[in-house]
Amino acid sequence: MKISVFGMGYVGCVTAAALSRRDNYVVGVDVNQQKVQMVNRGEAPVLEKGLVELVAESVRAGRMRATANGAAAVVETDLSLVCVGTPAKKNGSFDYRHLLSAITEVGEGIKRKNGNHVVAIRSTVLPGTTESMLIPALQNSSGKKAGIDFTVHTNPEFLRESSALHDFDNPPFVVIGNAEGTDGFLLEKLYEGTGPVCHTTIKTAEMLKYVCNTFHALKITFANEIGSICQAVGVDSHEVMDLFCRDTKLNISPAYLKPGFAFGGSCLPKDLRALLYQAKTLDVQTPLLTGVAQSNQLQIQRAIDFVVDSGVKKVGMVGLTFKPGTDDLRESPLVSLSEALIGKGIDLRIYDPNLVLNNLVGANKIFIEEQLPHIGRLLCDSFDELMAENEFIILGHRYDGLKDKLMRLNGNVRVLDLARFFGLEQTPSAYRGICW
């Protein structure tokens, strides 16, 4: 395949060289004439393990060259990968000038071409940027129509400096964001034999890059704060984290990584508070861990605000215990939500098939008597009873058999989903997810 790669920096040069090794003809494009000359001499303009040898071999074999003429590179290739840097400004926003300049060049090349041209954005851009900024810029500079005369995809890179060539050949996945009506087949062919290919929307692919990088930053900061506490109490932090990582069911796993409602129960809130208390007594600052409880409370507040802002007065809630399959009410976020709504003057009714008041004993009974002393009159015996009386339904737990009934709700009944009862493809008419 004939490919043009815009940007000969850490991402672009690695991408160009790695693709040339896979028997593609690659033209690297850069506005920096020094980088262009280095590539054409068989030299790598950036330091990366194995890159010098690969660039030299590819240039010598005639599979790779570089130019400053981006439009001409587009004319002679089938596909353009845009790997131009998007440096951050002091306020955190991106400087898109270099990217837009490259996009304009791509468009000028498309203008001179007959037939379809594929453009893939590998530059890191905020969600919505490709559709709101880059595609219009391509259409303006080319005078042609996206989806008809050329195709645009997002193809975020997950390369780490110092191991980028290895990462290119062994990715966790290859993500291709497709515009409606496009399949990304030509782009997928580039990565045959590397990693699993995941097709999604353009905006989802853009967002995923930020989610991955933010999570990596989160992991580092979490480990460092735990390490600081361990050091203060005389515990080997590396041994703690080595053991921590052996749990691949909960700790190093997809567990707890689906957006939803707040956490609660008898363990997580209590143990978090205890660890933060000890850190404070030891004068160890833990801003990340401290923010966990604050963020959890904000998720409860989001639900409160959505119900109150709707203006309704009669609300039904499915679920009250801290999670399905238990009658444990201790520190349940749904109890906190109920308490707040009642305090706002909401007439609240609750359906929870796991909750039998006469069976509650000990700390569980004491907790609910203190938090919701009149809980008995709030409970409904069935979901049908709950639906019949209320103009707003909160879905706190998922229970079998409720989805069909929810789909038959009167269109005037609003639904707030805290438990992902529904995907976005099929929902009740007046539906909203807590964070989807």
Coordinates of C-alpha atoms in Angstrom, one line a residue:
M1 CA 0.0 0.0 0.0
K2 CA 1.1 3.6 -0.6
I3 CA 0.9 5.7 2.5
S4 CA 1.7 9.3 3.5
V5 CA 2.5 10.0 7.1
F6 CA 2.3 13.6 8.3
G7 CA 4.7 14.5 11.1
M8 CA 8.1 12.9 11.5
G9 CA 8.2 13.2 15.3
Y10 CA 8.1 10.4 17.9
V11 CA 4.7 9.0 16.6
G12 CA 5.0 9.8 12.9
C13 CA 8.5 8.5 12.3
V14 CA 7.9 5.3 14.2
T15 CA 4.6 4.8 12.4
A16 CA 6.2 5.4 9.0
A17 CA 9.2 3.1 9.6
A18 CA 7.0 0.3 11.1
L19 CA 4.7 0.4 8.1
S20 CA 7.6 0.4 5.6
R21 CA 8.8 -2.7 7.3
R22 CA 5.5 -4.3 6.4
D23 CA 6.2 -3.9 2.7
N24 CA 4.4 -0.6 2.3
Y25 CA 5.7 2.4 0.4
V26 CA 5.7 5.3 2.8
V27 CA 6.2 9.0 2.3
G28 CA 7.0 10.9 5.4
V29 CA 5.9 14.6 5.5
D30 CA 7.2 17.3 7.7
V31 CA 7.6 21.1 7.6
N32 CA 11.0 20.8 9.2
Q33 CA 13.5 20.5 6.3
Q34 CA 16.2 19.2 8.7
K35 CA 13.9 16.2 9.6
V36 CA 13.2 15.6 5.9
Q37 CA 16.8 15.5 5.0
M38 CA 17.7 13.2 7.9
V39 CA 15.1 10.7 6.9
N40 CA 16.2 10.8 3.3
R41 CA 19.8 10.1 4.4
G42 CA 18.5 7.1 6.3
E43 CA 18.7 8.7 9.7
A44 CA 16.1 8.9 12.4
P45 CA 15.1 12.4 13.6
V46 CA 14.1 11.1 17.0
L47 CA 15.7 8.7 19.5
E48 CA 13.9 5.4 19.7
K49 CA 15.2 1.9 20.2
G50 CA 15.7 0.2 16.8
L51 CA 14.5 3.2 14.8
V52 CA 17.8 4.3 13.4
E53 CA 18.4 0.8 11.9
L54 CA 14.9 0.5 10.6
V55 CA 14.8 3.9 8.9
A56 CA 18.2 3.2 7.3
E57 CA 17.1 -0.1 6.0
S58 CA 13.7 1.2 4.7
V59 CA 15.3 4.2 2.9
R60 CA 18.0 2.0 1.4
A61 CA 15.4 -0.5 0.1
G62 CA 13.3 2.3 -1.4
R63 CA 10.3 1.7 0.8
M64 CA 10.5 5.1 2.7
R65 CA 11.4 8.7 1.9
A66 CA 10.4 12.1 3.2
T67 CA 9.3 15.4 1.7
A68 CA 8.1 18.8 2.8
N69 CA 5.4 18.8 0.1
G70 CA 2.4 17.3 1.8
A71 CA 0.0 17.8 -1.1
A72 CA 2.2 16.0 -3.5
A73 CA 2.6 13.1 -1.0
V74 CA -1.2 12.8 -0.8
V75 CA -1.5 12.7 -4.6
E76 CA 0.9 9.7 -4.9
T77 CA -0.5 7.7 -2.0
D78 CA -3.8 5.9 -1.1
L79 CA -3.9 6.7 2.6
S80 CA -2.7 9.5 4.8
L81 CA -1.9 9.1 8.5
V82 CA -1.9 12.4 10.4
C83 CA 0.6 12.2 13.3
V84 CA 1.2 15.9 13.9
G85 CA 1.7 17.0 17.5
T86 CA -1.0 18.9 19.4
P87 CA 1.0 20.8 22.1
A88 CA -0.9 22.1 25.2
K89 CA -1.3 25.7 26.0
K90 CA -0.7 27.0 29.5
N91 CA -4.4 26.8 30.2
G92 CA -4.6 23.1 29.2
S93 CA -6.2 23.6 25.9
F94 CA -4.6 22.4 22.7
D95 CA -2.8 24.4 20.1
Y96 CA -4.2 22.9 16.8
R97 CA -2.3 25.3 14.5
H98 CA 0.2 22.6 13.3
L99 CA -2.5 20.0 12.9
L100 CA -4.8 22.3 10.9
S101 CA -1.9 23.3 8.7
A102 CA -1.2 19.6 7.9
I103 CA -4.9 18.9 7.4
T104 CA -5.0 21.8 4.9
E105 CA -2.2 20.2 3.0
V106 CA -4.0 16.9 2.9
G107 CA -7.0 18.6 1.6
E108 CA -5.0 20.4 -1.1
G109 CA -3.7 17.0 -2.2
I110 CA -7.2 15.4 -2.3
K111 CA -8.3 18.3 -4.5
R112 CA -5.8 17.2 -7.1
K113 CA -6.7 13.5 -6.9
N114 CA -9.3 11.4 -8.7
G115 CA -10.9 8.7 -6.7
N116 CA -11.3 8.2 -3.0
H117 CA -8.5 9.0 -0.5
V118 CA -8.5 7.7 3.1
V119 CA -7.4 10.0 5.9
A120 CA -6.7 8.7 9.4
I121 CA -6.1 11.0 12.4
R122 CA -3.6 9.6 14.8
S123 CA -2.9 12.9 16.5
T124 CA -4.4 13.2 20.0
V125 CA -7.5 15.5 19.8
L126 CA -10.4 16.1 22.1
P127 CA -13.6 14.3 21.5
G128 CA -15.6 16.0 18.7
T129 CA -12.6 17.7 17.2
T130 CA -12.4 15.5 14.0
E131 CA -16.1 16.0 13.2
S132 CA -16.4 19.7 14.2
M133 CA -13.0 21.0 13.0
L134 CA -10.9 18.6 11.0
I135 CA -13.4 17.2 8.5
P136 CA -14.8 20.8 7.7
A137 CA -11.2 21.9 7.2
L138 CA -10.5 19.0 4.8
Q139 CA -13.7 19.8 2.9
N140 CA -12.8 23.5 2.7
S141 CA -9.3 22.9 1.4
S142 CA -10.2 20.1 -1.0
G143 CA -13.5 21.5 -2.2
K144 CA -14.8 17.9 -1.9
K145 CA -17.2 16.0 0.3
A146 CA -16.3 13.7 3.2
G147 CA -17.8 10.3 2.8
I148 CA -18.0 10.7 -1.0
D149 CA -14.7 11.9 -2.3
F150 CA -12.6 11.0 0.7
T151 CA -13.0 9.0 4.0
V152 CA -11.9 10.1 7.4
H153 CA -11.2 7.9 10.4
T154 CA -9.6 8.3 13.8
N155 CA -6.8 5.9 14.7
P156 CA -5.3 6.8 18.1
E157 CA -1.9 5.6 18.8
F158 CA -0.8 3.8 22.0
L159 CA 2.9 4.0 21.6
R160 CA 5.3 4.5 24.6
E161 CA 8.6 6.3 24.0
S162 CA 11.6 3.9 24.3
S163 CA 9.4 0.9 23.3
A164 CA 7.4 2.4 20.4
L165 CA 8.4 -0.1 17.7
H166 CA 7.6 -3.0 19.9
D167 CA 4.3 -1.4 20.9
F168 CA 3.4 -0.8 17.2
D169 CA 3.8 -4.5 16.5
N170 CA 2.3 -5.7 19.8
P171 CA -0.6 -3.3 20.6
P172 CA -3.3 -4.2 23.2
F173 CA -5.7 -3.3 20.4
V174 CA -6.0 -1.3 17.3
V175 CA -8.8 1.3 17.5
I176 CA -10.4 2.6 14.3
G177 CA -13.1 5.3 14.6
N178 CA -15.4 5.3 11.6
A179 CA -17.7 7.9 10.3
E180 CA -21.3 6.8 9.6
G181 CA -21.4 4.7 6.5
T182 CA -17.7 3.8 6.4
D183 CA -16.0 0.6 7.4
G184 CA -12.3 1.3 7.9
F185 CA -11.3 -1.8 5.9
L186 CA -8.3 -0.2 4.2
L187 CA -7.0 1.1 7.5
E188 CA -7.5 -2.3 9.1
K189 CA -5.3 -3.9 6.5
L190 CA -2.4 -1.9 7.7
Y191 CA -2.4 -3.6 11.1
E192 CA -2.9 -7.2 10.0
G193 CA -1.1 -9.6 12.4
T194 CA -0.6 -7.0 15.1
G195 CA -3.4 -6.9 17.6
P196 CA -7.2 -7.2 17.8
V197 CA -9.0 -4.5 15.8
C198 CA -11.8 -2.6 17.4
H199 CA -14.2 -0.5 15.3
T200 CA -16.1 2.3 16.9
T201 CA -17.3 5.8 16.3
I202 CA -14.9 8.7 15.7
K203 CA -15.8 10.4 18.9
T204 CA -15.5 7.3 21.0
A205 CA -12.0 6.6 19.6
E206 CA -11.0 10.2 20.4
M207 CA -12.2 9.8 24.0
L208 CA -10.6 6.5 24.5
K209 CA -7.1 7.9 24.1
Y210 CA -7.8 10.3 27.0
V211 CA -9.3 7.6 29.1
C212 CA -6.3 5.4 28.7
N213 CA -3.7 8.1 29.4
T214 CA -5.7 9.5 32.3
F215 CA -6.1 6.1 33.9
H216 CA -2.3 5.5 33.5
A217 CA -1.7 8.8 35.4
L218 CA -4.3 7.7 38.0
K219 CA -2.5 4.4 38.6
I220 CA 0.9 6.1 39.1
T221 CA -0.6 8.6 41.5
F222 CA -2.5 6.0 43.4
A223 CA 0.6 3.8 43.8
N224 CA 2.6 6.8 45.0
E225 CA 0.1 7.9 47.6
I226 CA -0.2 4.3 48.9
G227 CA 3.6 4.2 48.9
S228 CA 3.8 7.4 51.0
I229 CA 1.4 5.9 53.6
C230 CA 3.3 2.6 53.6
Q231 CA 6.6 4.4 54.2
A232 CA 5.1 6.4 57.1
V233 CA 3.9 3.2 58.8
G234 CA 7.0 1.2 58.1
V235 CA 5.6 -1.2 55.5
D236 CA 7.4 -2.1 52.2
S237 CA 5.2 -0.4 49.6
H238 CA 6.6 -2.6 46.8
E239 CA 5.7 -5.8 48.6
V240 CA 2.2 -4.4 49.3
M241 CA 1.6 -3.5 45.6
D242 CA 3.1 -6.8 44.4
L243 CA 0.6 -8.7 46.4
F244 CA -2.1 -6.2 45.4
C245 CA -1.5 -7.0 41.7
R246 CA -1.9 -10.7 42.3
D247 CA -5.6 -10.2 42.6
T248 CA -6.8 -10.3 39.0
K249 CA -10.4 -10.8 39.9
L250 CA -11.0 -7.3 41.4
N251 CA -7.8 -5.3 41.6
I252 CA -6.2 -5.8 38.1
S253 CA -9.4 -6.5 36.2
P254 CA -12.4 -4.9 34.5
A255 CA -14.2 -5.1 37.9
Y256 CA -15.7 -1.7 39.0
L257 CA -14.8 0.0 35.7
K258 CA -18.3 0.5 34.4
P259 CA -19.7 4.0 35.0
G260 CA -22.7 3.9 37.3
F261 CA -23.9 5.2 40.7
A262 CA -21.9 5.8 43.9
F263 CA -20.2 3.1 46.0
G264 CA -21.4 2.3 49.5
G265 CA -21.8 -0.6 51.9
S266 CA -20.1 -1.6 55.2
C267 CA -16.5 -1.8 53.9
L268 CA -15.5 0.7 51.2
P269 CA -16.6 4.0 52.8
K270 CA -15.4 2.9 56.3
D271 CA -12.0 1.7 55.2
L272 CA -11.3 4.7 52.9
R273 CA -12.1 7.0 55.9
A274 CA -9.8 5.0 58.2
L275 CA -6.9 5.1 55.7
L276 CA -7.3 8.8 55.2
Y277 CA -7.5 9.4 59.0
Q278 CA -4.2 7.5 59.5
A279 CA -2.6 9.4 56.6
K280 CA -3.6 12.7 58.2
T281 CA -2.3 11.7 61.7
L282 CA 1.0 10.8 60.0
D283 CA 1.0 14.1 58.1
V284 CA 0.9 12.4 54.7
Q285 CA -0.9 14.3 52.0
T286 CA -3.1 12.2 49.8
P287 CA -5.1 14.5 47.5
L288 CA -6.1 11.7 45.1
L289 CA -7.4 9.4 47.9
T290 CA -9.0 12.4 49.6
G291 CA -10.9 13.2 46.4
V292 CA -12.4 9.8 46.1
A293 CA -15.1 10.3 48.8
Q294 CA -15.8 13.8 47.5
S295 CA -16.3 12.5 43.9
N296 CA -18.5 9.7 45.3
Q297 CA -20.7 12.3 47.0
L298 CA -20.9 14.4 43.8
Q299 CA -22.3 11.3 42.0
I300 CA -25.1 11.2 44.6
Q301 CA -25.7 14.9 44.2
R302 CA -26.0 14.5 40.4
A303 CA -28.9 12.2 41.0
I304 CA -30.5 14.5 43.5
D305 CA -30.2 17.5 41.2
F306 CA -31.7 15.7 38.3
V307 CA -34.8 14.7 40.2
V308 CA -35.3 18.1 41.9
D309 CA -34.6 20.0 38.7
S310 CA -37.3 18.0 36.9
G311 CA -40.0 19.6 39.2
V312 CA -41.8 16.3 39.9
K313 CA -43.2 15.6 43.4
K314 CA -44.0 11.9 43.2
V315 CA -41.0 9.6 42.7
G316 CA -40.6 5.8 42.8
M317 CA -37.2 4.2 43.3
V318 CA -36.1 0.6 42.4
G319 CA -33.6 -0.6 45.0
L320 CA -32.5 0.6 48.4
T321 CA -29.8 -1.7 49.6
F322 CA -26.2 -0.8 48.8
K323 CA -26.1 -3.4 45.9
P324 CA -28.4 -6.1 44.5
G325 CA -28.6 -9.5 46.1
T326 CA -28.3 -8.3 49.7
D327 CA -30.4 -6.7 52.4
D328 CA -27.5 -4.7 53.7
L329 CA -28.5 -1.0 53.9
R330 CA -25.4 0.3 55.7
E331 CA -24.0 3.4 53.9
S332 CA -26.1 2.6 50.8
P333 CA -25.9 5.5 48.4
L334 CA -29.6 4.9 47.6
V335 CA -30.4 5.5 51.2
S336 CA -28.5 8.8 51.0
L337 CA -30.4 9.7 47.9
S338 CA -33.7 8.8 49.5
E339 CA -33.0 10.8 52.5
A340 CA -32.1 13.9 50.4
L341 CA -35.2 13.6 48.2
I342 CA -37.5 13.3 51.2
G343 CA -35.8 16.4 52.7
K344 CA -36.5 18.2 49.4
G345 CA -40.3 17.5 49.9
I346 CA -40.4 14.7 47.4
D347 CA -43.1 12.0 48.0
L348 CA -40.9 8.9 47.6
R349 CA -41.9 5.3 47.3
I350 CA -39.4 2.4 47.1
Y351 CA -39.5 -1.1 45.7
D352 CA -36.7 -3.5 46.7
P353 CA -37.5 -7.3 46.6
N354 CA -34.5 -8.1 48.8
L355 CA -35.6 -5.9 51.6
V356 CA -37.8 -7.5 54.4
L357 CA -37.9 -5.1 57.3
N358 CA -38.7 -7.8 59.9
N359 CA -35.5 -9.6 59.0
L360 CA -33.2 -6.7 59.7
V361 CA -31.1 -7.1 62.8
G362 CA -28.0 -5.5 64.4
A363 CA -26.1 -2.7 62.9
N364 CA -28.2 -2.9 59.7
K365 CA -31.4 -2.3 61.5
I366 CA -30.0 0.5 63.6
F367 CA -28.6 2.2 60.5
I368 CA -31.9 2.3 58.6
E369 CA -33.9 3.3 61.7
E370 CA -31.6 6.3 62.1
Q371 CA -31.5 7.3 58.4
L372 CA -35.0 6.5 57.3
P373 CA -37.1 6.1 60.4
H374 CA -40.4 5.9 58.5
I375 CA -39.1 3.4 55.9
G376 CA -42.1 1.1 56.4
R377 CA -44.5 3.5 54.7
L378 CA -42.2 4.1 51.8
L379 CA -42.0 0.5 50.6
C380 CA -44.1 -0.9 47.8
D381 CA -45.0 -4.6 47.5
S382 CA -44.4 -4.7 43.7
F383 CA -42.9 -2.8 40.8
D384 CA -46.4 -2.5 39.3
E385 CA -47.5 -0.7 42.4
L386 CA -44.5 1.6 42.2
M387 CA -45.2 2.4 38.5
A388 CA -48.9 3.1 39.1
E389 CA -48.3 5.9 41.6
N390 CA -45.4 7.9 40.4
E391 CA -44.3 10.3 37.6
F392 CA -40.6 9.7 38.0
I393 CA -38.8 6.4 38.3
I394 CA -35.2 6.0 39.6
L395 CA -33.6 2.7 38.6
G396 CA -31.1 2.0 41.4
H397 CA -30.8 -1.8 40.9
R398 CA -31.3 -4.2 38.0
Y399 CA -33.9 -6.9 38.5
D400 CA -35.1 -9.6 36.1
G401 CA -38.4 -8.9 34.4
L402 CA -38.5 -5.1 34.8
K403 CA -37.1 -4.1 31.4
D404 CA -40.3 -4.9 29.5
K405 CA -42.4 -3.2 32.0
L406 CA -40.2 -0.1 31.8
M407 CA -40.5 0.0 28.0
R408 CA -44.3 0.2 28.4
L409 CA -44.2 3.2 30.8
N410 CA -46.4 6.1 30.0
G411 CA -44.3 8.6 27.9
N412 CA -44.8 11.2 30.6
V413 CA -43.0 9.2 33.2
R414 CA -39.4 10.1 33.5
V415 CA -36.7 7.6 34.1
L416 CA -33.3 8.1 35.8
D417 CA -31.1 5.0 35.3
L418 CA -28.3 4.5 37.9
A419 CA -27.8 0.8 37.0
R420 CA -27.5 0.7 33.2
F421 CA -30.8 -1.0 32.7
F422 CA -30.7 0.1 29.1
G423 CA -28.1 0.6 26.4
L424 CA -28.5 3.8 24.5
E425 CA -30.0 2.0 21.5
Q426 CA -33.4 1.2 23.2
T427 CA -34.7 3.2 26.1
P428 CA -38.0 4.4 27.5
S429 CA -39.1 7.7 26.0
A430 CA -38.2 10.1 28.8
Y431 CA -34.9 8.4 29.8
R432 CA -31.6 9.5 31.1
G433 CA -28.6 7.6 32.4
I434 CA -26.7 9.0 35.4
C435 CA -23.5 9.3 33.3
W436 CA -24.3 7.9 29.9

